[in-house]
mmCIF file of C-alpha atoms in Angstrom:
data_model
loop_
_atom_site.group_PDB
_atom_site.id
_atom_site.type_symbol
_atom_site.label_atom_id
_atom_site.label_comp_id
_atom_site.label_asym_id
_atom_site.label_seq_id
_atom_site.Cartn_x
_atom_site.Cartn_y
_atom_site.Cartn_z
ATOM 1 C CA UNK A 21 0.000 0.000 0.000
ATOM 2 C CA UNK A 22 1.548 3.415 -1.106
ATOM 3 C CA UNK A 23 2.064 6.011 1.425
ATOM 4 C CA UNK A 24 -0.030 9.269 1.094
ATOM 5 C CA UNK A 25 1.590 12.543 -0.409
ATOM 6 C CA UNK A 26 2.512 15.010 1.796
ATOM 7 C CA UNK A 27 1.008 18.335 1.972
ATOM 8 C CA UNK A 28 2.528 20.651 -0.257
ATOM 9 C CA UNK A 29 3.541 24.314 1.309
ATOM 10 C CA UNK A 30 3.370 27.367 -0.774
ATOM 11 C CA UNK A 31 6.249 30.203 0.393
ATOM 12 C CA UNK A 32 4.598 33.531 -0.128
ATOM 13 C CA UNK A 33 5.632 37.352 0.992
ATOM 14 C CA UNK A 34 5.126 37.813 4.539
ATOM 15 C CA UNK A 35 1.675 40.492 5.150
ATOM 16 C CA UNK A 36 3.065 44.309 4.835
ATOM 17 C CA UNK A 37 2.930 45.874 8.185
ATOM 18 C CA UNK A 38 -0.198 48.592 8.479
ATOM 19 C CA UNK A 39 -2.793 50.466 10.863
ATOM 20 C CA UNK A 40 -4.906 48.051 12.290
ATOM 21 C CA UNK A 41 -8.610 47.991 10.670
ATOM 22 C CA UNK A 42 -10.063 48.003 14.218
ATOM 23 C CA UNK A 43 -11.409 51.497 15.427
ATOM 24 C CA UNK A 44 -10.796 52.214 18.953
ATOM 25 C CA UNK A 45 -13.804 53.667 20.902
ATOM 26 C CA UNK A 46 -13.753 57.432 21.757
ATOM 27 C CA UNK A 47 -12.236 58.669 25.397
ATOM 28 C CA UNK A 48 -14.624 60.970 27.126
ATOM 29 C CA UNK A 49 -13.558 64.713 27.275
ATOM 30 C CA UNK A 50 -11.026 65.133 30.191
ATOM 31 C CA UNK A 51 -9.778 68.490 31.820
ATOM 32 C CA UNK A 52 -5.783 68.735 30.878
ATOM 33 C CA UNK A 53 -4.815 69.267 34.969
ATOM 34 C CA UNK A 54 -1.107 69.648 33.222
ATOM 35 C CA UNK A 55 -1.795 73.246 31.697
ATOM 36 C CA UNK A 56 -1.494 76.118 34.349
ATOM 37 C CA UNK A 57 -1.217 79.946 33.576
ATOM 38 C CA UNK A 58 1.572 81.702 33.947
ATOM 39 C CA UNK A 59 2.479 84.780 32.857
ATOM 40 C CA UNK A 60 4.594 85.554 29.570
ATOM 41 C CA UNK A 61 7.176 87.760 30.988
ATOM 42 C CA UNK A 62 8.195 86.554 34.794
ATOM 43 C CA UNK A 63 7.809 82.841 33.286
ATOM 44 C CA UNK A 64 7.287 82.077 37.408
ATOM 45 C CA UNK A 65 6.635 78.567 38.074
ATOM 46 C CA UNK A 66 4.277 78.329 39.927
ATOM 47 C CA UNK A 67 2.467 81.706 38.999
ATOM 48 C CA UNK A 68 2.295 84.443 41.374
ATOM 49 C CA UNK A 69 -1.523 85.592 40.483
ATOM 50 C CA UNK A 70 -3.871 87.567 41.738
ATOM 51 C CA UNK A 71 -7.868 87.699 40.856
ATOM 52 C CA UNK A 72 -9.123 91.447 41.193
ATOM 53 C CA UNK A 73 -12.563 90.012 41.388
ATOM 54 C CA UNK A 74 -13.538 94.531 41.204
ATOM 55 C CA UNK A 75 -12.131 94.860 37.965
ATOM 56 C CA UNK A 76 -12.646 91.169 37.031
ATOM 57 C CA UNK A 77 -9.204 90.533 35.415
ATOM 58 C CA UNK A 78 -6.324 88.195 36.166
ATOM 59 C CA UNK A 79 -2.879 90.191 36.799
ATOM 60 C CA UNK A 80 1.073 88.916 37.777
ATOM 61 C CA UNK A 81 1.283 89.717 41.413
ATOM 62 C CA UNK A 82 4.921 90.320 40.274
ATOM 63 C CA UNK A 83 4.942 92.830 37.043
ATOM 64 C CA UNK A 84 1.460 93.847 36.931
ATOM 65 C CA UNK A 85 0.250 92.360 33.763
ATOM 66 C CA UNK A 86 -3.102 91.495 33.006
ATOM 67 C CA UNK A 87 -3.224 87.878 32.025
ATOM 68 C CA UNK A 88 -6.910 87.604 31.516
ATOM 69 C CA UNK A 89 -10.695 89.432 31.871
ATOM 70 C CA UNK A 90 -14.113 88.793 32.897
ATOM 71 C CA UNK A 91 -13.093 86.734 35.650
ATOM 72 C CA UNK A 92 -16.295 86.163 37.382
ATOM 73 C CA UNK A 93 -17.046 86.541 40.908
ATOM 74 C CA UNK A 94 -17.449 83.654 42.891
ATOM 75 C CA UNK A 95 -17.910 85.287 46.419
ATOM 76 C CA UNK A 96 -20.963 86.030 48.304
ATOM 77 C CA UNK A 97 -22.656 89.570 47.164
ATOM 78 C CA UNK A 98 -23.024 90.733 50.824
ATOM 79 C CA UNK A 99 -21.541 91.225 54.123
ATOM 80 C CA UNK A 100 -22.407 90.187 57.017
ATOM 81 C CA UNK A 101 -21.449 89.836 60.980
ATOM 82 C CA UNK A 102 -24.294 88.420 62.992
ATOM 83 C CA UNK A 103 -23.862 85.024 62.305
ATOM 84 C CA UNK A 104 -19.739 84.878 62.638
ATOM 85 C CA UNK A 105 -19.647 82.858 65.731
ATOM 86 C CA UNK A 106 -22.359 80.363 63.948
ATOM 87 C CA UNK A 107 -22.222 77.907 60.889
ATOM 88 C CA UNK A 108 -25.629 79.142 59.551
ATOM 89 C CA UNK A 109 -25.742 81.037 55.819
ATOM 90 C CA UNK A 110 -26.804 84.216 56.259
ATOM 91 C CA UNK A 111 -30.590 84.614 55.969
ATOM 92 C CA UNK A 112 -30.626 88.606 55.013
ATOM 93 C CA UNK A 113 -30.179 87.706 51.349
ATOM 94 C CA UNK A 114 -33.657 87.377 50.930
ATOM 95 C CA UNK A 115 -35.870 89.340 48.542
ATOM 96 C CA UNK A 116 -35.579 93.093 47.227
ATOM 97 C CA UNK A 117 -34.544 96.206 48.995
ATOM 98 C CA UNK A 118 -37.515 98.241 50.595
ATOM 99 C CA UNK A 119 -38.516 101.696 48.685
ATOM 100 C CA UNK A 120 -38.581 104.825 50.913
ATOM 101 C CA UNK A 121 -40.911 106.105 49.159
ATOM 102 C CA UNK A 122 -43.765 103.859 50.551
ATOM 103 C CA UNK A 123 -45.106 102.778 54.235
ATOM 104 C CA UNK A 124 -45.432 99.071 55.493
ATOM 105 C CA UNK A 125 -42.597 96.483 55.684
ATOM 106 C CA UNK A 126 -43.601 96.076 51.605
ATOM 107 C CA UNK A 127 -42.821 92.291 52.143
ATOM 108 C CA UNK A 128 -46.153 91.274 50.551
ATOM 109 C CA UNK A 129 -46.689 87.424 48.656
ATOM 110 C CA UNK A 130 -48.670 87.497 45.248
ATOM 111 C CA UNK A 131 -50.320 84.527 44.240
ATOM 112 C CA UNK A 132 -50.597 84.892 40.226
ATOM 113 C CA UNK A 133 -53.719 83.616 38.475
ATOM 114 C CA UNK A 134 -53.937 83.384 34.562
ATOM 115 C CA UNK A 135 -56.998 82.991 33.143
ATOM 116 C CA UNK A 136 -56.908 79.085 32.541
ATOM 117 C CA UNK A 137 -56.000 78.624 36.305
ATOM 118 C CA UNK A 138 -58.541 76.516 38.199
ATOM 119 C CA UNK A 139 -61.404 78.071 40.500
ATOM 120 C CA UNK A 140 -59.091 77.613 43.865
ATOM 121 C CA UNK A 141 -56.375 79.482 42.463
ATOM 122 C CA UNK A 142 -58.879 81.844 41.596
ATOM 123 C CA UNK A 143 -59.875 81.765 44.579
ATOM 124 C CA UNK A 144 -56.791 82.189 46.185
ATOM 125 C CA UNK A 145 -55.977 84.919 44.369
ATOM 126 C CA UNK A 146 -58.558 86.995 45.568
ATOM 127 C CA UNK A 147 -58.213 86.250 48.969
ATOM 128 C CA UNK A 148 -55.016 86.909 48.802
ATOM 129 C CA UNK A 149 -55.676 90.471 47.426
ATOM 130 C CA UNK A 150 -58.242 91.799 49.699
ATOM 131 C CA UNK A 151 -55.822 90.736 52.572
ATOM 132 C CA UNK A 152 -53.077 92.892 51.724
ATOM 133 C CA UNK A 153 -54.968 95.661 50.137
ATOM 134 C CA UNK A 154 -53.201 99.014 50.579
ATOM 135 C CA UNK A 155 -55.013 102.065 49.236
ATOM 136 C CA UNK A 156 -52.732 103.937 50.618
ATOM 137 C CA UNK A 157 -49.644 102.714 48.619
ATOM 138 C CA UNK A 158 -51.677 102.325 45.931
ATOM 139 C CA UNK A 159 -52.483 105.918 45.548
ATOM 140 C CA UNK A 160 -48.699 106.417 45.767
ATOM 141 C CA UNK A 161 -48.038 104.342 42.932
ATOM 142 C CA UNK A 162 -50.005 106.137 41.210
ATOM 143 C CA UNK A 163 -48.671 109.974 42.005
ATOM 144 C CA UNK A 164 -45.492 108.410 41.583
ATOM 145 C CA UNK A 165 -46.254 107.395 38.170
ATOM 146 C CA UNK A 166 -47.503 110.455 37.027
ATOM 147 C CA UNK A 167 -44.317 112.521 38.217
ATOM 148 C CA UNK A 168 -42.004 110.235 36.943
ATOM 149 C CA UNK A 169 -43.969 110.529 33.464
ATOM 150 C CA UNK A 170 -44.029 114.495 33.706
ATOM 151 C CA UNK A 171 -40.151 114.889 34.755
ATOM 152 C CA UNK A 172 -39.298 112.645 31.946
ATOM 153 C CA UNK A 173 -41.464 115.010 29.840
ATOM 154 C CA UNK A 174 -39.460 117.960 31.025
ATOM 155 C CA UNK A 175 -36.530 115.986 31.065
ATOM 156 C CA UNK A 176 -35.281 116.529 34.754
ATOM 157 C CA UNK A 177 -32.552 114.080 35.816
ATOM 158 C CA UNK A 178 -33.615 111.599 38.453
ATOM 159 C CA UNK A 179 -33.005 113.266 41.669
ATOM 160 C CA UNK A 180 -35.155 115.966 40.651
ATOM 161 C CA UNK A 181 -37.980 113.414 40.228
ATOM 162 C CA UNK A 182 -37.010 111.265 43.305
ATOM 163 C CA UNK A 183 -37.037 114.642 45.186
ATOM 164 C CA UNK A 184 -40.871 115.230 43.758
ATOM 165 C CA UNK A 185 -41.994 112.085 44.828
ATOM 166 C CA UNK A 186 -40.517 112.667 48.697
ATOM 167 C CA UNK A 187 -42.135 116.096 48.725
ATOM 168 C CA UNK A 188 -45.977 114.388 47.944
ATOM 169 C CA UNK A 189 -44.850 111.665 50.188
ATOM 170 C CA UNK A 190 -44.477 114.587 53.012
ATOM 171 C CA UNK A 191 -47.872 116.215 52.125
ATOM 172 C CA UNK A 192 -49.856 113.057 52.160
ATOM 173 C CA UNK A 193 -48.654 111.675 55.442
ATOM 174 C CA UNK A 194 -49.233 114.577 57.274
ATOM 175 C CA UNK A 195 -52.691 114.723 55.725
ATOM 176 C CA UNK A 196 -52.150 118.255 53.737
ATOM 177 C CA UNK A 197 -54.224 120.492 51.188
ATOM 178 C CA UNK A 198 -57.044 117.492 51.440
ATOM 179 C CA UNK A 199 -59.164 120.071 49.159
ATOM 180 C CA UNK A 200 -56.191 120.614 45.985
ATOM 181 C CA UNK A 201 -56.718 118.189 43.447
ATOM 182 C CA UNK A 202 -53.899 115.673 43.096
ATOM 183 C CA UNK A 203 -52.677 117.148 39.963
ATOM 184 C CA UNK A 204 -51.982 120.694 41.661
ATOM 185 C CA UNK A 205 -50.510 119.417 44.129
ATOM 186 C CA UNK A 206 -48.225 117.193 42.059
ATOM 187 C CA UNK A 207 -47.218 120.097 40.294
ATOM 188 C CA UNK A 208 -46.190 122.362 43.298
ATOM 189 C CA UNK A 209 -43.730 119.638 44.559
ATOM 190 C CA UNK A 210 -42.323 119.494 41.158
ATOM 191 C CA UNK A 211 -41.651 122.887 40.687
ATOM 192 C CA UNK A 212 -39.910 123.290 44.459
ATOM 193 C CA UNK A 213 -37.145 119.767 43.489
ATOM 194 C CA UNK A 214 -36.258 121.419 40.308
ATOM 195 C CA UNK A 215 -35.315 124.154 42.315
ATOM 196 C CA UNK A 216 -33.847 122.000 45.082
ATOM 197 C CA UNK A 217 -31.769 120.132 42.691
ATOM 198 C CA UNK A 218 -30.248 123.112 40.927
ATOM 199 C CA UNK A 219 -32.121 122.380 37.763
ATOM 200 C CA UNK A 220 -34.702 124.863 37.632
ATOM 201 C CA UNK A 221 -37.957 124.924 35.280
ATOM 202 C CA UNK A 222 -40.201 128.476 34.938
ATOM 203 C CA UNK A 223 -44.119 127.926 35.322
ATOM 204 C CA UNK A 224 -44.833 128.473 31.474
ATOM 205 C CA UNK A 225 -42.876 124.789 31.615
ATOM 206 C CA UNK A 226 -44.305 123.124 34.476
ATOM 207 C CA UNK A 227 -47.865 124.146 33.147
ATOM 208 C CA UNK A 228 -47.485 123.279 29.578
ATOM 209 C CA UNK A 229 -46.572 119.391 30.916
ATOM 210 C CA UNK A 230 -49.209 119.172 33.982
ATOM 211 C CA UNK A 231 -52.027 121.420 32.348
ATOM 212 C CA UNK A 232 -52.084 123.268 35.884
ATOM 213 C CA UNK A 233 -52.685 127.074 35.307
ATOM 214 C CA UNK A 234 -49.869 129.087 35.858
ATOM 215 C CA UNK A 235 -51.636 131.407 38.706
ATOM 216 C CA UNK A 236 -52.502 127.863 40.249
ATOM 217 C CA UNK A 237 -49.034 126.808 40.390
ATOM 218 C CA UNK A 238 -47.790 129.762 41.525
ATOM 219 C CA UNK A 239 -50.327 129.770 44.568
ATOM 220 C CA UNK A 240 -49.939 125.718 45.435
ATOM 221 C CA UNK A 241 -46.232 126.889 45.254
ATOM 222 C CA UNK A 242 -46.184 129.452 47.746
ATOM 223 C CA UNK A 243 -48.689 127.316 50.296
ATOM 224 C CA UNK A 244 -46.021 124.529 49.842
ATOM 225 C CA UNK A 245 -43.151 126.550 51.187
ATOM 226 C CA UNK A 246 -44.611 127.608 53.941
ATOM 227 C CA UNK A 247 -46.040 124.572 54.972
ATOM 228 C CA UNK A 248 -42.595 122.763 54.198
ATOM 229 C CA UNK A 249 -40.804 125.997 56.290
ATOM 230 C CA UNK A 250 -43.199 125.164 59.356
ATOM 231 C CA UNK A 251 -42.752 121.228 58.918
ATOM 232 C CA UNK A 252 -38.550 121.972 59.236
ATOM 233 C CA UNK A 253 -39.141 124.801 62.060
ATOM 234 C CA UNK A 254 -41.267 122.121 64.087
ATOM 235 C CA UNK A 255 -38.487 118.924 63.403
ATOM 236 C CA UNK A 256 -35.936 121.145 64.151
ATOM 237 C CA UNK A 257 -37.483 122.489 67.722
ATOM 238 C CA UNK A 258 -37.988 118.990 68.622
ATOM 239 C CA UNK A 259 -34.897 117.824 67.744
ATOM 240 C CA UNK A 260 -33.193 120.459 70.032
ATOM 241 C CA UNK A 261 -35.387 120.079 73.014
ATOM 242 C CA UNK A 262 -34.161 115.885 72.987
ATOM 243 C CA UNK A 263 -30.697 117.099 73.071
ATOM 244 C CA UNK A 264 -29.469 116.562 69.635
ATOM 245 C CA UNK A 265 -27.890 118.662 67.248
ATOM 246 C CA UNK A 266 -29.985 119.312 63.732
ATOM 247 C CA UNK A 267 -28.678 118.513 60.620
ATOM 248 C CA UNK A 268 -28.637 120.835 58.219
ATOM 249 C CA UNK A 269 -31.158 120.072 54.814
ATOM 250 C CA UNK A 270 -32.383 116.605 56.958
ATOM 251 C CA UNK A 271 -35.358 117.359 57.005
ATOM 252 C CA UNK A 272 -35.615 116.708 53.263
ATOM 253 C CA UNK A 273 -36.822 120.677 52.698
ATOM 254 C CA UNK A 274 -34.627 123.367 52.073
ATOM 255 C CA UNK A 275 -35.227 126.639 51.398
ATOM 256 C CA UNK A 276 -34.145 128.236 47.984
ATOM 257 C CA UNK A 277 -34.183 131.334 46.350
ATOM 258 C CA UNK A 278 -35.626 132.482 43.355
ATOM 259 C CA UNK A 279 -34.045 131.122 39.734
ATOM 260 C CA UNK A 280 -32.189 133.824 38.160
ATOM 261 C CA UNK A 281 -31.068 134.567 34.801
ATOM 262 C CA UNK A 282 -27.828 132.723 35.092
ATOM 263 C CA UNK A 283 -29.369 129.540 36.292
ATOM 264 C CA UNK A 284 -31.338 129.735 32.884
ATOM 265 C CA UNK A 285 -28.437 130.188 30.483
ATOM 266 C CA UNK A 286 -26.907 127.051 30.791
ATOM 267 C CA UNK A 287 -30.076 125.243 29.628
ATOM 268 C CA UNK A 288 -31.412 127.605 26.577
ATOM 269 C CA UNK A 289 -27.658 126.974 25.499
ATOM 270 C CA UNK A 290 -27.645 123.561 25.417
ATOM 271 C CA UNK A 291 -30.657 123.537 23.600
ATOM 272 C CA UNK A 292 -29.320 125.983 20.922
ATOM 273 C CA UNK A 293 -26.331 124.105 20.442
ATOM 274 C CA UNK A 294 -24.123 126.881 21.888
ATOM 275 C CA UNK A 295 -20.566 125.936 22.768
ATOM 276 C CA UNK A 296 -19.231 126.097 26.040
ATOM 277 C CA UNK A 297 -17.492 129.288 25.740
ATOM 278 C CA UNK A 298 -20.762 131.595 24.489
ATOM 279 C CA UNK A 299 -22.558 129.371 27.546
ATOM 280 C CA UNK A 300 -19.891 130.654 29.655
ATOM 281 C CA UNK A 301 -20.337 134.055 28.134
ATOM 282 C CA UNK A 302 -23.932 134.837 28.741
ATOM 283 C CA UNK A 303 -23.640 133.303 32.200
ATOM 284 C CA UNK A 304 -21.494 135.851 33.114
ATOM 285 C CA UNK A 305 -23.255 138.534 31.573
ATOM 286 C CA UNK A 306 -26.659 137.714 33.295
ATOM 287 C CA UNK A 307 -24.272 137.962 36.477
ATOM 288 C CA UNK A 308 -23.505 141.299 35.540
ATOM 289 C CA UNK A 309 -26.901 142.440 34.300
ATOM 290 C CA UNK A 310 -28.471 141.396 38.313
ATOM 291 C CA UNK A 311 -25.402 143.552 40.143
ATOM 292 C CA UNK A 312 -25.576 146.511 37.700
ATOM 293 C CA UNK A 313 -29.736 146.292 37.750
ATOM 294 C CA UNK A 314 -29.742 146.877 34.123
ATOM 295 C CA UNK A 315 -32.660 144.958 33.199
ATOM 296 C CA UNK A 316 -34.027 145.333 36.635
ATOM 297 C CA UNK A 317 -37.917 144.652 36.623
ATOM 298 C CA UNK A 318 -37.782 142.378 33.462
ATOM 299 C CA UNK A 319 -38.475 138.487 34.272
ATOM 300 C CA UNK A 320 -35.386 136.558 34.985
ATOM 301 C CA UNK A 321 -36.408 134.458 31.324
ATOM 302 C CA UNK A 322 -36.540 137.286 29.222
ATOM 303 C CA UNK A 323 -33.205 138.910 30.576
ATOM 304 C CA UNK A 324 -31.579 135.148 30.106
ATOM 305 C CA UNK A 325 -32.978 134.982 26.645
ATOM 306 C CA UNK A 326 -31.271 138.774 25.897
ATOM 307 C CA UNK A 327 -28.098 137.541 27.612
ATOM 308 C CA UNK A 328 -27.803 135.048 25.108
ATOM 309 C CA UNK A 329 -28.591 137.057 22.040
ATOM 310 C CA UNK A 330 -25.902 139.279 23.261
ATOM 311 C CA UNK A 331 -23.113 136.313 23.794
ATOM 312 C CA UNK A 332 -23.526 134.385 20.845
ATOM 313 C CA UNK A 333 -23.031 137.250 18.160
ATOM 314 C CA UNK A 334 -20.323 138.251 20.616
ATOM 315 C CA UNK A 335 -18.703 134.715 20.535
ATOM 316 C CA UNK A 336 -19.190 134.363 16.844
ATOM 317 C CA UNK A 337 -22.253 132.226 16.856
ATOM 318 C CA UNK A 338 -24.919 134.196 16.299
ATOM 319 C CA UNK A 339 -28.491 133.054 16.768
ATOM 320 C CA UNK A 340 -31.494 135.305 16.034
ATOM 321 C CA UNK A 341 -33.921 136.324 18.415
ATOM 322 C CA UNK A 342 -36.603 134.204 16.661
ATOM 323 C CA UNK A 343 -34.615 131.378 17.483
ATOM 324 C CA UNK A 344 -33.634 132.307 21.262
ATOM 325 C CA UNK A 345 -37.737 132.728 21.388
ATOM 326 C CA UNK A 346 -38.924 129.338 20.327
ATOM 327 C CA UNK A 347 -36.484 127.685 23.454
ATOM 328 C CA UNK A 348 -36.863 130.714 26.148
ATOM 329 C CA UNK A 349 -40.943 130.716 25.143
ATOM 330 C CA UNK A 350 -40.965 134.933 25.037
ATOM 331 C CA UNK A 351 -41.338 136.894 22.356
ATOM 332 C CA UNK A 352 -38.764 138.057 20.052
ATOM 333 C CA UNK A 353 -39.811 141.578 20.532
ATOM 334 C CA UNK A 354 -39.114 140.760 23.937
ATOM 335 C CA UNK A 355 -35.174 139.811 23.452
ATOM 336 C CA UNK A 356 -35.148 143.023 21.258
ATOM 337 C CA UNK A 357 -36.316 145.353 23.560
ATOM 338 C CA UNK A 358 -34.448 144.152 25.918
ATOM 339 C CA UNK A 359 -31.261 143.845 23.910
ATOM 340 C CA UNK A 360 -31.703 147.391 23.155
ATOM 341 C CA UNK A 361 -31.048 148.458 26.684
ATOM 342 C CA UNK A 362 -27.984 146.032 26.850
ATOM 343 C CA UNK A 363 -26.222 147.472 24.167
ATOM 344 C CA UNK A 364 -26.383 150.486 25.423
ATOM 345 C CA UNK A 365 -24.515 149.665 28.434
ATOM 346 C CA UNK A 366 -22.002 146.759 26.989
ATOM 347 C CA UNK A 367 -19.094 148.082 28.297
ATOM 348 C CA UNK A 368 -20.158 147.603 31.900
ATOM 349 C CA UNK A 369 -21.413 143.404 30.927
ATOM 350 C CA UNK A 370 -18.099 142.005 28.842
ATOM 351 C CA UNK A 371 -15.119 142.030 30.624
ATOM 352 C CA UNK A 372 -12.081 143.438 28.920
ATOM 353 C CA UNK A 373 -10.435 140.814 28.990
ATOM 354 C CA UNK A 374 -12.982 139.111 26.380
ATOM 355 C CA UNK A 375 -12.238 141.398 23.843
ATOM 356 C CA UNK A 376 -7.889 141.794 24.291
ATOM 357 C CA UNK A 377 -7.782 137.859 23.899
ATOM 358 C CA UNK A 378 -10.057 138.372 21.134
ATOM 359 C CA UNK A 379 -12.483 135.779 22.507
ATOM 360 C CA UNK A 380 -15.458 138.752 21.958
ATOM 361 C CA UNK A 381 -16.041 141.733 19.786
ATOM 362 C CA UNK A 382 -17.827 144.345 19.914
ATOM 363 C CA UNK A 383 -18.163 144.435 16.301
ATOM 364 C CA UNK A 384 -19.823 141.107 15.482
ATOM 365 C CA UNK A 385 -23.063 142.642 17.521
ATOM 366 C CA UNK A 386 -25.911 143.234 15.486
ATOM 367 C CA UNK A 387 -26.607 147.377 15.059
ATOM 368 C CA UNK A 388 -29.272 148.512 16.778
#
C-alpha cells in the first residue's frame, strides 16, 4: 500500500505591516490638569496671580500684567457679621430692597392667576388680594407714576424726580391740602425739586406738561413753602429740646431762592447748540446784568434769553432772536427790547479781557 503525499507548502511574501482595521472607541472629554497659567514675561513657576474680582481681570502679582478678563465673581454679594460665631448662611439675602418712598414692611406674597387657572387658584388669588390691600400705597403708585412721566417730559434728571416724589410723600402723610386736586398738588412739589436740585424749570414749563394754570401753580407753590418751612421749624425744635444737634437740609426741605437769569443760560444753550465758551459768556453777563440792575424789573427768562442774544453774536455764533424765542418761550420783541437796553450799556457786561484775547467783539453785535 503506497504512502499518502505530503502536503505541499506554498512560500509567499510575509503580510506588509499597516494600521490596524479596528477602530478604537472614543475617550470621554477630560480636563488637561497639566496646563497652568503663567504669565509671559516673569515665566514664574508656579504663577504668582492675583484675581481682582472689582475689575474682574487676572494680573502677575509680580509685574502687573493682566493675564486675563471677565473673571467672574465667585464670592458672596453681601456682608455680614451676625452670624460669625455660627455655621448658619446668612438669611438677610432674601428678597428686594424696601422703597422709601412707601409705608409698610412692603414684604407682601402674590399669588398669580392666569386665566386658565382653576377656581381655587382663583380663589386664592382673591383672597389673597383683599388681605393685603393698601389704598394707601396704591395711591402712591399712582402719584409716583404720574411725576415720573411728567419729569421725563421735562426731562429733569432723576433726583429731581425722586425729590418730587418725597415732597408728595411729606404732604400726604401729614394729611395736607385734602381740598387741591392731586394734579396741583403734584405740580407744586415738582416745581420746588427742580429748584432743590439746581435744575430749575419756569411755570410756562411746568404748566405746559401738567395742564395746571400758571396762577394755580404759583399759589400751590407758595402754600407749599410755607407749609414745608413750618414742617422743618417744628423737626428742628424737637430735635433740640431731645438734646441733639440738627442737621442741616435733613429734614428733606430746604429753602431756595428764586431762579435767576444765570441759572437759565446754561439750559437755553444747550438747547441751541451753543458751545461752552458763548454758555460761559452769557452766564457771566446775566451775572452782571443782576449787580448793575440793568434789566431790573424784566423776568429773569426774558433777561436770560437777551443775555444770550448778546453772547452768541459776541462769541461768533450768532443766533437770532426768533430762534432764542422758540427755546426761552418769550417773544422776540421781547429779546429786542431788551437787547436794546444792553447794548447800550455793553461796556459795563463784557469784561475786557474778552475782547484783548479776542475771545469777543464788539463788532460782530448786530446794530441797533
Amino acid at each position: 500500500m503506497a504512502n499518502p503525499p505530503a502536503s505541499v507548502m506554498v512560500m509567499g511574501p510575509p503580510p506588509i505591516p499597516g494600521p490596524s482595521l479596528a477602530v478604537k472607541p472614543q475617550e470621554p472629554w477630560r480636563e488637561n490638569l497639566s496646563m497652568h497659567l503663567i504669565c509671559k514675561d516673569c515665566k514664574e513657576d508656579p504663577p504668582n496671580l492675583v484675581e481682582d474680582f472689582s475689575a474682574g481681570d487676572t494680573v502677575c502679582g509680580s509685574c502687573g500684567l493682566v493675564l486675563g478678563d471677565r473673571i467672574v465673581d465667585t464670592r458672596s454679594e453681601w456682608r455680614t457679621f451676625t452670624n460669625d460665631d455660627q455655621n448658619n448662611d446668612d438669611p438677610s439675602r432674601v428678597g428686594d430692597g424696601a422703597n422709601p418712598l412707601l409705608n409698610g414692611a412692603q414684604l407682601q406674597t402674590t399669588i398669580a392667576f392666569s386665566g386658565g387657572g382653576s377656581a381655587k387658584a382663583r380663589d386664592l388669588s382673591r383672597a389673597q388680594n383683599r388681605a393685603t390691600h393698601d389704598k394707601a400705597a396704591k395711591t402712591l403708585l399712582a402719584a409716583y407714576k404720574e411725576i415720573q412721566a411728567w419729569c421725563d417730559g421735562m426731562r429733569i434728571p432723576k433726583n429731581g424726580s425722586d425729590t418730587a416724589k418725597h415732597l408728595f410723600k411729606i404732604t400726604q402723610d401729614e394729611g395736607a391740602f385734602r381740598g387741591k386736586s392731586q394734579e396741583t398738588v403734584i405740580a407744586g412739589c415738582i416745581f420746588i425739586a427742580c429748584r432743590q436740585c439746581k435744575v430749575p424749570r419756569t411755570f410756562r414749563e411746568v404748566f405746559s406738561i401738567t395742564k395746571v394754570s400758571k396762577p394755580e401753580i404759583g399759589r400751590i407753590f407758595k402754600q407749599l413753602e410755607k407749609f414745608f418751612g413750618d414742617r422743618n421749624e417744628k423737626l428742628k425744635a424737637s430735635i433740640i429740646e431731645s438734646g441733639g444737634v440738627p442737621v442741616e437740609n435733613g429734614t428733606g426741605f430746604a429753602n431756595v431762592e428764586s431762579t435767576t437769569p444765570k441759572d437759565l443760560c446754561n439750559r437755553f444753550c444747550n438747547q441751541l447748540h451753543l458751545s461752552q465758551k458763548c454758555t460761559v459768556m452769557s452766564q457771566d453777563i446775566a451775572s452782571k446784568t443782576e449787580t448793575t440792575g440793568v434789566l431790573a424789573g424784566r423776568s429773569p427768562i426774558s433777561t436770560a434769553a437777551a443775555c444770550i442774544f448778546m453772547a452768541s453774536y459776541l462769541a461768533g455764533e450768532g443766533r437770532t432772536a426768533k430762534d432764542i424765542s422758540q427755546v426761552a418761550g418769550v417773544s422776540d420783541g421781547t429779546i429786542r427790547n431788551a437787547y436794546k437796553i444792553m447794548y447800550q450799556r455793553k461796556q459795563e457786561l463784557v469784561k475786557p479781557e474778552w475782547i484783548a484775547d479776542g475771545r469777543a467783539d464788539f463788532k460782530r453785535l448786530p446794530p441797533l
